[in-house]
Amino acid sequence: MDFKNKVAVVTGGAQGIGRCIAEEFQKAGATVCVIDKQPGNHFVGDLADQNVLEEFAKEVIEKHGHIDYLINNALPLMKGINECSYEEFQYALSVGVTAPFYLTKLFAPYFAEGASIVNISSSRDRMSQPQTESYTAAKGGIAALTHALAVSLAGKVRVNSISPGWIDTAYTIYQGPDAVQQPAGRVGNPMDIANMVLYLCSDKAGFITGENICIDGGMTRLMIYHGDNGWTLTQK
């Protein structure tokens, strides 16, 4: 896929999945604008801050005049109901839902023809572990925001989301139960997500909008019953 002369914005693009996405866009010829709270050679700022979002969007438009792709990837805080404060829960939603909404709003007049937004949700938008409420709520919110934006921006911008499952950003190769519990037979890595992001932004995905694609090695499709197919529950 050729993204020469295209401008891609990646939030949370300094590390992990976001960094992989940014690097793959660059390899394909795109100019990439990254915002992340981690120090580095990119726009440094907290996505929960309205002023930061406005300053970042202004800088991107002043430099490039338009954008082609917006990848809302930044990671919200994960805390559970036992420990998460009101302020922390609000912060998680600000990073995970409000920032993607507001960046879309700020960039709306500047999206080029054929533009695409890809929101990074999580398989936790449909399943949970205990004590993950702030993260899960944010990821569920961005999944729902995706189809709302797809309808509002119909004919101008395609909007889709990806829900990663277990993605090891260190590219660790797992064996045994960690791999076997996933129908694909392995734990995922950032390239599994980056490949889909670039596909969804390409002309090949021109008829896909408002969709959520779960990339989890089939883990959310595997029904587990005690005593069935070798699965057993051992309670502590």
Coordinates of N, CA and C in Angstrom, one line a residue:
M1 N 0.8 -1.2 0.0 CA 0.0 0.0 0.0 C 0.9 1.2 0.0
D2 N 0.5 2.2 -0.8 CA 1.3 3.4 -1.0 C 0.6 4.6 -0.4
F3 N 1.3 5.2 0.6 CA 0.7 6.4 1.3 C 1.5 7.6 1.1
K4 N 2.2 7.7 -0.1 CA 3.0 8.9 -0.4 C 2.1 10.1 -0.4
N5 N 2.6 11.2 0.1 CA 1.9 12.5 0.1 C 0.7 12.5 1.0
K6 N 0.6 11.5 1.9 CA -0.5 11.4 2.8 C 0.0 11.8 4.2
V7 N -0.9 12.4 5.0 CA -0.6 12.8 6.4 C -1.4 12.0 7.3
A8 N -0.7 11.3 8.2 CA -1.3 10.5 9.2 C -1.0 11.0 10.6
V9 N -2.1 11.1 11.4 CA -1.9 11.5 12.8 C -2.1 10.3 13.7
V10 N -1.2 10.0 14.6 CA -1.3 8.9 15.5 C -1.2 9.4 17.0
T11 N -2.2 9.1 17.7 CA -2.1 9.5 19.2 C -1.5 8.3 19.9
G12 N -0.7 8.6 21.0 CA -0.1 7.6 21.7 C 0.9 6.8 20.8
G13 N 1.6 7.5 19.9 CA 2.4 6.9 18.9 C 3.9 6.8 19.2
A14 N 4.2 7.0 20.5 CA 5.6 6.9 20.9 C 6.1 5.6 21.3
Q15 N 5.1 4.7 21.6 CA 5.5 3.3 22.1 C 4.4 2.3 21.7
G16 N 4.8 1.1 21.9 CA 3.8 0.0 21.7 C 3.1 -0.1 20.4
I17 N 1.8 -0.3 20.4 CA 1.1 -0.5 19.1 C 1.1 0.8 18.3
G18 N 1.0 2.0 19.0 CA 1.0 3.2 18.3 C 2.3 3.5 17.6
R19 N 3.4 3.2 18.2 CA 4.7 3.3 17.5 C 4.8 2.5 16.3
C20 N 4.3 1.2 16.4 CA 4.3 0.3 15.3 C 3.5 0.9 14.1
I21 N 2.3 1.4 14.4 CA 1.5 2.0 13.4 C 2.2 3.2 12.7
A22 N 2.7 4.0 13.5 CA 3.4 5.2 13.0 C 4.6 4.8 12.1
E23 N 5.4 3.8 12.5 CA 6.5 3.3 11.7 C 6.0 2.7 10.4
E24 N 4.9 1.9 10.4 CA 4.4 1.3 9.2 C 3.9 2.4 8.2
F25 N 3.3 3.4 8.7 CA 2.8 4.5 7.8 C 4.1 5.2 7.2
Q26 N 5.1 5.4 8.0 CA 6.3 6.0 7.5 C 6.9 5.2 6.4
K27 N 7.0 3.9 6.6 CA 7.6 2.9 5.6 C 6.8 3.0 4.3
A28 N 5.5 3.2 4.4 CA 4.6 3.3 3.2 C 4.6 4.7 2.6
G29 N 5.4 5.6 3.1 CA 5.6 6.9 2.5 C 4.8 8.0 3.1
A30 N 4.0 7.8 4.1 CA 3.2 8.9 4.7 C 4.1 9.8 5.6
T31 N 3.6 11.0 5.8 CA 4.1 11.9 6.8 C 3.3 11.6 8.1
V32 N 4.0 11.4 9.2 CA 3.3 11.0 10.4 C 3.5 12.0 11.5
C33 N 2.4 12.4 12.1 CA 2.4 13.4 13.2 C 1.9 12.6 14.5
V34 N 2.8 12.6 15.4 CA 2.6 11.8 16.7 C 2.4 12.8 17.8
I35 N 1.4 12.4 18.7 CA 1.3 13.1 20.0 C 1.3 12.0 21.0
D36 N 2.1 12.3 22.1 CA 2.2 11.4 23.2 C 2.7 12.1 24.4
K37 N 2.4 11.6 25.6 CA 2.8 12.3 26.8 C 4.3 11.9 27.1
Q38 N 4.8 10.8 26.5 CA 6.2 10.4 26.7 C 7.1 11.4 26.0
P39 N 8.3 11.7 26.6 CA 9.2 12.6 25.9 C 9.7 12.0 24.6
G40 N 10.1 12.8 23.7 CA 10.6 12.3 22.4 C 10.5 13.4 21.3
N41 N 10.9 12.9 20.1 CA 10.8 13.8 18.9 C 9.5 13.8 18.3
H42 N 8.5 14.3 19.1 CA 7.1 14.4 18.6 C 6.4 15.5 19.5
F43 N 5.2 15.7 19.2 CA 4.4 16.7 20.0 C 4.1 16.0 21.4
V44 N 4.7 16.6 22.4 CA 4.5 16.1 23.8 C 3.4 16.8 24.5
G45 N 2.4 16.0 25.0 CA 1.3 16.6 25.7 C 0.3 15.6 26.2
D46 N -0.5 16.0 27.1 CA -1.5 15.1 27.7 C -2.8 15.2 26.9
L47 N -3.3 14.1 26.4 CA -4.5 14.2 25.6 C -5.8 14.5 26.4
A48 N -5.7 14.5 27.7 CA -6.8 14.8 28.5 C -7.0 16.3 28.6
D49 N -6.0 17.1 28.1 CA -6.0 18.6 28.2 C -6.6 19.2 26.9
Q50 N -7.7 19.9 27.0 CA -8.3 20.5 25.8 C -7.3 21.4 25.1
N51 N -6.5 22.2 25.9 CA -5.6 23.2 25.2 C -4.5 22.4 24.4
V52 N -4.1 21.3 25.0 CA -3.1 20.5 24.3 C -3.6 20.0 22.9
L53 N -4.8 19.5 23.0 CA -5.5 19.0 21.7 C -5.6 20.1 20.7
E54 N -6.0 21.3 21.1 CA -6.1 22.4 20.2 C -4.8 22.9 19.6
E55 N -3.7 22.9 20.5 CA -2.4 23.3 20.0 C -1.8 22.3 19.1
F56 N -2.1 21.0 19.4 CA -1.6 20.0 18.5 C -2.2 20.0 17.1
A57 N -3.6 20.1 17.1 CA -4.3 20.2 15.8 C -3.9 21.4 15.0
K58 N -3.7 22.6 15.7 CA -3.2 23.8 15.0 C -1.9 23.6 14.4
E59 N -1.0 23.0 15.1 CA 0.4 22.7 14.6 C 0.3 21.8 13.3
V60 N -0.4 20.8 13.4 CA -0.6 19.8 12.3 C -1.1 20.6 11.0
I61 N -2.1 21.3 11.2 CA -2.7 22.0 10.0 C -1.8 23.1 9.5
E62 N -1.2 23.8 10.4 CA -0.2 24.9 9.9 C 0.9 24.3 9.1
K63 N 1.4 23.1 9.5 CA 2.5 22.5 8.8 C 2.0 21.8 7.5
H64 N 0.9 21.2 7.5 CA 0.5 20.3 6.4 C -0.8 20.7 5.6
G65 N -1.6 21.5 6.2 CA -2.8 22.0 5.6 C -4.0 21.1 5.5
H66 N -3.7 19.8 5.8 CA -4.8 18.8 5.7 C -4.3 17.6 6.5
I67 N -5.2 16.6 6.7 CA -4.8 15.3 7.2 C -5.6 14.3 6.4
D68 N -5.0 13.1 6.2 CA -5.7 12.0 5.5 C -6.2 10.9 6.5
Y69 N -5.4 10.7 7.6 CA -5.8 9.6 8.5 C -5.6 10.0 9.9
L70 N -6.5 9.7 10.8 CA -6.5 10.0 12.2 C -6.6 8.6 12.9
I71 N -5.5 8.3 13.6 CA -5.5 7.0 14.4 C -5.6 7.3 15.9
N72 N -6.7 7.1 16.5 CA -6.9 7.4 17.9 C -6.5 6.1 18.7
N73 N -5.3 6.1 19.2 CA -4.7 4.9 19.8 C -4.3 5.1 21.3
A74 N -4.2 6.3 21.8 CA -3.7 6.6 23.1 C -4.4 5.7 24.2
L75 N -3.6 5.2 25.1 CA -4.0 4.3 26.1 C -4.6 5.0 27.3
P76 N -5.9 4.7 27.7 CA -6.5 5.2 28.9 C -6.0 4.5 30.2
L77 N -6.2 5.1 31.3 CA -5.8 4.6 32.6 C -6.7 3.3 32.9
M78 N -6.1 2.3 33.5 CA -6.8 1.1 33.9 C -6.8 1.0 35.4
K79 N -8.0 1.2 36.0 CA -8.2 1.0 37.4 C -9.6 0.5 37.7
G80 N -9.7 -0.3 38.7 CA -11.0 -0.9 39.0 C -11.8 -0.1 40.1
I81 N -13.0 -0.6 40.2 CA -14.0 0.1 41.1 C -13.5 0.2 42.5
N82 N -12.7 -0.7 43.0 CA -12.2 -0.7 44.4 C -11.2 0.5 44.6
E83 N -10.5 0.9 43.6 CA -9.4 1.9 43.8 C -9.6 3.1 42.9
C84 N -10.4 3.1 41.9 CA -10.4 4.2 40.9 C -11.3 5.3 41.5
S85 N -10.6 6.5 41.6 CA -11.4 7.7 42.1 C -12.2 8.3 41.0
Y86 N -13.1 9.2 41.4 CA -13.9 9.9 40.4 C -13.0 10.6 39.4
E87 N -12.0 11.3 39.8 CA -11.1 12.0 38.9 C -10.3 11.1 38.0
E88 N -9.9 9.9 38.5 CA -9.2 9.0 37.6 C -10.1 8.4 36.6
F89 N -11.4 8.1 36.9 CA -12.3 7.6 36.0 C -12.6 8.7 34.9
Q90 N -12.7 9.9 35.3 CA -12.9 11.0 34.3 C -11.7 11.1 33.4
Y91 N -10.5 11.0 34.0 CA -9.3 11.1 33.2 C -9.2 10.0 32.1
A92 N -9.6 8.8 32.5 CA -9.6 7.7 31.6 C -10.5 8.0 30.4
L93 N -11.7 8.5 30.7 CA -12.7 8.8 29.6 C -12.2 10.0 28.8
S94 N -11.5 10.9 29.4 CA -11.0 12.1 28.7 C -10.0 11.6 27.6
V95 N -9.1 10.7 28.0 CA -8.0 10.2 27.1 C -8.6 9.3 26.1
G96 N -9.5 8.4 26.5 CA -10.0 7.3 25.7 C -11.2 7.6 24.8
V97 N -12.0 8.6 25.2 CA -13.2 8.9 24.4 C -13.3 10.4 24.0
T98 N -13.1 11.3 25.0 CA -13.2 12.7 24.7 C -12.2 13.2 23.7
A99 N -10.9 12.8 23.9 CA -9.9 13.2 23.0 C -10.1 12.8 21.5
P100 N -10.4 11.5 21.3 CA -10.8 11.1 19.9 C -11.9 11.9 19.3
F101 N -12.9 12.2 20.1 CA -14.1 13.0 19.6 C -13.6 14.4 19.3
Y102 N -12.8 15.0 20.2 CA -12.5 16.4 20.0 C -11.5 16.6 18.9
L103 N -10.5 15.6 18.8 CA -9.6 15.7 17.6 C -10.3 15.6 16.3
T104 N -11.3 14.7 16.3 CA -12.1 14.5 15.0 C -12.8 15.8 14.7
K105 N -13.3 16.5 15.7 CA -14.0 17.7 15.5 C -13.1 18.8 15.0
L106 N -11.9 18.9 15.6 CA -10.9 19.9 15.2 C -10.4 19.7 13.8
F107 N -10.2 18.4 13.4 CA -9.7 18.1 12.1 C -10.8 18.1 11.0
A108 N -12.0 18.1 11.4 CA -13.1 17.8 10.5 C -13.1 18.7 9.2
P109 N -12.8 20.0 9.4 CA -12.7 20.8 8.1 C -11.5 20.5 7.2
Y110 N -10.6 19.7 7.7 CA -9.3 19.6 7.0 C -9.0 18.2 6.5
F111 N -10.0 17.3 6.7 CA -9.9 15.9 6.1 C -9.9 16.0 4.6
A112 N -8.9 15.3 4.0 CA -8.8 15.3 2.6 C -9.8 14.2 2.0
E113 N -10.0 14.3 0.7 CA -10.8 13.3 0.1 C -10.3 11.9 0.3
G114 N -11.2 11.0 0.6 CA -10.7 9.6 0.9 C -10.2 9.4 2.3
A115 N -10.4 10.4 3.2 CA -9.9 10.3 4.6 C -10.5 9.1 5.4
S116 N -9.7 8.7 6.4 CA -10.1 7.6 7.2 C -9.7 7.8 8.7
I117 N -10.6 7.4 9.6 CA -10.3 7.4 11.0 C -10.3 6.0 11.5
V118 N -9.3 5.6 12.2 CA -9.3 4.3 12.9 C -9.1 4.5 14.4
N119 N -10.1 4.0 15.1 CA -10.1 4.1 16.6 C -9.6 2.8 17.1
I120 N -8.7 2.8 18.1 CA -8.2 1.6 18.7 C -9.0 1.3 20.0
S121 N -9.9 0.4 19.9 CA -10.7 0.0 21.1 C -9.9 -1.2 21.8
S122 N -10.7 -2.2 22.2 CA -10.1 -3.4 22.8 C -11.1 -4.5 22.9
S123 N -10.7 -5.7 22.9 CA -11.6 -6.8 23.1 C -12.3 -6.7 24.5
R124 N -11.8 -5.8 25.4 CA -12.5 -5.5 26.6 C -13.7 -4.7 26.4
D125 N -14.0 -4.3 25.2 CA -15.3 -3.6 24.9 C -16.4 -4.6 24.9
R126 N -16.1 -5.9 25.0 CA -17.1 -6.9 25.1 C -16.9 -8.0 26.1
M127 N -15.8 -7.9 26.9 CA -15.5 -8.9 27.9 C -14.6 -8.2 29.0
S128 N -14.6 -8.7 30.2 CA -13.9 -8.0 31.2 C -13.1 -9.0 32.2
Q129 N -12.1 -8.4 32.8 CA -11.5 -9.0 34.0 C -12.0 -8.1 35.2
P130 N -11.9 -8.6 36.4 CA -12.2 -7.8 37.6 C -11.3 -6.6 37.7
Q131 N -11.8 -5.5 38.2 CA -11.0 -4.3 38.5 C -10.4 -3.6 37.3
T132 N -11.2 -3.5 36.2 CA -10.7 -2.8 35.0 C -11.7 -1.8 34.5
E133 N -12.6 -1.3 35.4 CA -13.7 -0.4 34.9 C -13.3 0.8 34.1
S134 N -12.3 1.5 34.5 CA -12.0 2.8 33.8 C -11.5 2.5 32.4
Y135 N -10.7 1.5 32.2 CA -10.2 1.2 30.9 C -11.3 0.6 30.0
T136 N -12.1 -0.3 30.6 CA -13.1 -1.0 29.8 C -14.2 0.0 29.4
A137 N -14.6 0.9 30.3 CA -15.6 1.9 29.9 C -15.1 2.8 28.8
A138 N -13.8 3.2 28.8 CA -13.2 4.0 27.8 C -13.2 3.3 26.4
K139 N -12.8 2.0 26.5 CA -12.8 1.3 25.2 C -14.2 1.0 24.7
G140 N -15.1 0.7 25.6 CA -16.5 0.6 25.1 C -17.0 1.9 24.5
G141 N -16.6 3.0 25.1 CA -17.1 4.3 24.6 C -16.6 4.6 23.2
I142 N -15.3 4.3 23.0 CA -14.7 4.6 21.6 C -15.3 3.7 20.6
A143 N -15.6 2.4 21.0 CA -16.3 1.5 20.0 C -17.6 2.1 19.5
A144 N -18.4 2.6 20.5 CA -19.7 3.2 20.2 C -19.5 4.5 19.4
L145 N -18.5 5.3 19.8 CA -18.3 6.6 19.1 C -18.0 6.3 17.7
T146 N -17.3 5.2 17.4 CA -17.0 4.9 16.0 C -18.2 4.9 15.1
H147 N -19.2 4.1 15.4 CA -20.3 4.1 14.5 C -21.1 5.4 14.4
A148 N -21.1 6.1 15.5 CA -21.8 7.4 15.5 C -21.1 8.4 14.6
L149 N -19.7 8.4 14.7 CA -19.0 9.3 13.8 C -19.1 8.9 12.3
A150 N -19.1 7.6 12.1 CA -19.3 7.1 10.7 C -20.5 7.6 10.1
V151 N -21.6 7.7 10.8 CA -22.9 8.2 10.3 C -22.8 9.7 10.1
S152 N -22.3 10.4 11.1 CA -22.2 11.8 11.0 C -21.3 12.3 9.9
L153 N -20.2 11.6 9.6 CA -19.2 12.0 8.6 C -19.4 11.2 7.3
A154 N -20.6 10.6 7.1 CA -20.8 9.8 5.9 C -20.5 10.6 4.7
G155 N -19.8 10.0 3.7 CA -19.5 10.7 2.5 C -18.3 11.5 2.5
K156 N -17.7 11.7 3.7 CA -16.5 12.5 3.8 C -15.4 11.8 4.4
V157 N -15.6 11.0 5.5 CA -14.6 10.3 6.2 C -15.2 8.9 6.6
R158 N -14.4 7.9 6.3 CA -14.8 6.6 6.8 C -14.2 6.4 8.2
V159 N -15.0 5.8 9.1 CA -14.6 5.7 10.5 C -14.8 4.2 10.9
N160 N -13.7 3.6 11.4 CA -13.8 2.2 11.8 C -13.0 2.1 13.1
S161 N -13.2 1.0 13.8 CA -12.4 0.7 15.0 C -11.9 -0.7 15.0
I162 N -10.8 -0.9 15.7 CA -10.2 -2.2 15.9 C -10.1 -2.5 17.4
S163 N -10.5 -3.8 17.7 CA -10.5 -4.2 19.1 C -9.4 -5.3 19.3
P164 N -8.2 -4.9 19.7 CA -7.1 -5.9 19.9 C -7.4 -6.7 21.1
G165 N -7.0 -8.0 21.0 CA -7.0 -8.9 22.2 C -5.6 -8.7 22.9
W166 N -5.0 -9.9 23.2 CA -3.8 -9.9 23.9 C -2.7 -9.6 22.9
I167 N -2.1 -8.4 23.0 CA -1.0 -8.0 22.1 C 0.2 -7.8 22.9
D168 N 1.3 -8.5 22.7 CA 2.5 -8.3 23.4 C 3.4 -7.4 22.6
T169 N 3.7 -6.2 23.2 CA 4.4 -5.2 22.4 C 5.9 -5.5 22.4
A170 N 6.4 -6.4 23.1 CA 7.8 -6.8 23.1 C 8.0 -8.0 22.1
Y171 N 6.9 -8.4 21.4 CA 7.0 -9.5 20.5 C 7.5 -10.8 21.1
T172 N 7.1 -11.0 22.4 CA 7.5 -12.3 23.0 C 6.7 -13.4 22.4
I173 N 7.4 -14.6 22.2 CA 6.8 -15.8 21.7 C 6.4 -16.6 22.9
Y174 N 5.1 -16.8 23.0 CA 4.5 -17.6 24.1 C 4.2 -19.0 23.7
Q175 N 4.4 -19.9 24.6 CA 4.0 -21.3 24.4 C 3.2 -21.8 25.5
G176 N 2.7 -23.0 25.4 CA 1.9 -23.6 26.5 C 0.5 -23.0 26.5
P177 N -0.1 -22.9 27.7 CA -1.5 -22.4 27.9 C -1.7 -21.0 27.3
D178 N -0.8 -20.1 27.4 CA -1.0 -18.7 26.9 C -1.2 -18.7 25.4
A179 N -0.6 -19.6 24.7 CA -0.8 -19.7 23.3 C -2.0 -20.6 22.9
V180 N -2.1 -21.8 23.6 CA -3.1 -22.7 23.3 C -4.5 -22.2 23.5
Q181 N -4.7 -21.3 24.5 CA -6.0 -20.8 24.9 C -6.6 -19.9 23.7
Q182 N -5.8 -19.6 22.8 CA -6.2 -18.7 21.7 C -6.3 -19.6 20.4
P183 N -7.5 -19.6 19.8 CA -7.6 -20.4 18.6 C -6.6 -20.3 17.5
A184 N -6.0 -19.1 17.4 CA -4.9 -18.8 16.4 C -3.6 -19.5 16.9
G185 N -3.5 -19.9 18.1 CA -2.4 -20.7 18.6 C -1.2 -19.8 19.0
R186 N -1.4 -18.5 19.2 CA -0.3 -17.6 19.6 C -0.9 -16.3 20.2
V187 N 0.0 -15.6 20.9 CA -0.4 -14.3 21.3 C -0.1 -13.3 20.2
G188 N -0.8 -12.2 20.1 CA -0.6 -11.2 19.0 C 0.6 -10.3 19.3
N189 N 0.9 -9.6 18.2 CA 2.0 -8.6 18.3 C 1.5 -7.3 17.6
P190 N 2.2 -6.2 17.8 CA 1.7 -4.9 17.2 C 1.5 -4.9 15.7
M191 N 2.3 -5.7 15.0 CA 2.1 -5.8 13.5 C 0.7 -6.3 13.1
D192 N 0.1 -7.2 14.0 CA -1.2 -7.7 13.7 C -2.2 -6.5 13.7
I193 N -2.0 -5.5 14.5 CA -2.9 -4.3 14.5 C -2.5 -3.3 13.4
A194 N -1.2 -3.1 13.3 CA -0.8 -2.1 12.3 C -1.2 -2.5 10.9
N195 N -1.1 -3.7 10.6 CA -1.5 -4.2 9.2 C -2.9 -3.9 8.9
M196 N -3.8 -4.1 9.9 CA -5.2 -3.8 9.7 C -5.5 -2.3 9.7
V197 N -4.8 -1.5 10.4 CA -4.9 -0.1 10.4 C -4.6 0.5 9.0
L198 N -3.5 0.0 8.4 CA -3.1 0.5 7.1 C -4.1 0.0 6.0
Y199 N -4.6 -1.2 6.2 CA -5.6 -1.7 5.3 C -6.9 -0.9 5.3
L200 N -7.4 -0.6 6.5 CA -8.6 0.2 6.7 C -8.5 1.6 6.1
C201 N -7.2 2.1 6.1 CA -7.0 3.5 5.6 C -6.8 3.5 4.1
S202 N -6.6 2.3 3.5 CA -6.3 2.2 2.1 C -7.6 2.2 1.2
D203 N -7.5 2.4 -0.1 CA -8.6 2.3 -1.0 C -9.2 1.0 -1.0
K204 N -8.5 -0.1 -0.6 CA -9.0 -1.4 -0.6 C -10.2 -1.6 0.4
A205 N -10.2 -0.7 1.3 CA -11.3 -0.8 2.4 C -12.3 0.3 2.1
G206 N -12.5 0.7 0.9 CA -13.3 1.9 0.6 C -14.8 1.6 0.9
F207 N -15.2 0.4 1.1 CA -16.6 0.1 1.3 C -16.9 -0.3 2.8
I208 N -15.9 0.0 3.6 CA -16.0 -0.4 5.1 C -16.0 0.9 5.9
T209 N -17.1 1.1 6.6 CA -17.2 2.2 7.6 C -18.2 1.8 8.7
G210 N -17.9 2.4 9.8 CA -18.8 2.1 11.0 C -18.6 0.7 11.6
E211 N -17.5 0.1 11.2 CA -17.3 -1.3 11.6 C -16.3 -1.4 12.7
N212 N -16.5 -2.4 13.6 CA -15.5 -2.8 14.6 C -14.9 -4.2 14.3
I213 N -13.6 -4.2 14.2 CA -12.9 -5.5 13.8 C -12.1 -6.0 15.0
C214 N -12.5 -7.1 15.5 CA -11.8 -7.7 16.7 C -10.6 -8.6 16.2
I215 N -9.4 -8.2 16.6 CA -8.2 -8.9 16.3 C -7.6 -9.5 17.6
D216 N -8.1 -10.7 17.9 CA -7.7 -11.3 19.2 C -7.4 -12.8 19.1
G217 N -7.0 -13.3 17.9 CA -6.7 -14.7 17.7 C -7.9 -15.6 17.9
G218 N -9.1 -15.1 17.9 CA -10.3 -15.9 18.1 C -10.7 -16.1 19.6
M219 N -9.9 -15.4 20.5 CA -10.1 -15.7 21.9 C -11.5 -15.4 22.4
T220 N -12.1 -14.3 22.0 CA -13.5 -14.0 22.4 C -14.5 -14.9 21.8
R221 N -14.2 -15.7 20.9 CA -15.1 -16.7 20.3 C -15.0 -18.1 20.9
L222 N -14.1 -18.3 21.8 CA -13.9 -19.6 22.4 C -14.8 -19.8 23.6
M223 N -15.7 -20.7 23.5 CA -16.6 -21.0 24.7 C -15.8 -21.9 25.6
I224 N -15.8 -21.6 26.9 CA -15.1 -22.4 27.9 C -16.0 -22.9 28.9
Y225 N -16.1 -24.2 29.1 CA -16.9 -24.8 30.1 C -16.0 -25.8 30.9
H226 N -16.2 -25.8 32.2 CA -15.4 -26.7 33.1 C -15.6 -28.1 32.6
G227 N -14.5 -28.8 32.4 CA -14.5 -30.2 32.0 C -14.7 -30.5 30.6
D228 N -14.8 -29.4 29.8 CA -15.1 -29.6 28.3 C -13.8 -29.3 27.5
N229 N -13.4 -30.2 26.6 CA -12.2 -30.0 25.8 C -11.0 -29.8 26.6
G230 N -10.9 -30.4 27.7 CA -9.6 -30.3 28.5 C -9.5 -29.1 29.4
W231 N -10.6 -28.2 29.4 CA -10.5 -27.0 30.3 C -11.1 -27.4 31.7
T232 N -10.4 -27.0 32.7 CA -10.8 -27.2 34.1 C -10.6 -25.9 34.9
L233 N -11.5 -25.7 35.8 CA -11.4 -24.6 36.7 C -10.9 -25.0 38.1
T234 N -9.8 -24.4 38.5 CA -9.3 -24.6 39.8 C -9.5 -23.4 40.7
Q235 N -10.3 -23.4 41.7 CA -10.5 -22.3 42.5 C -9.5 -22.2 43.6
K236 N -9.1 -21.0 44.0 CA -8.2 -20.8 45.0 C -8.9 -20.6 46.4

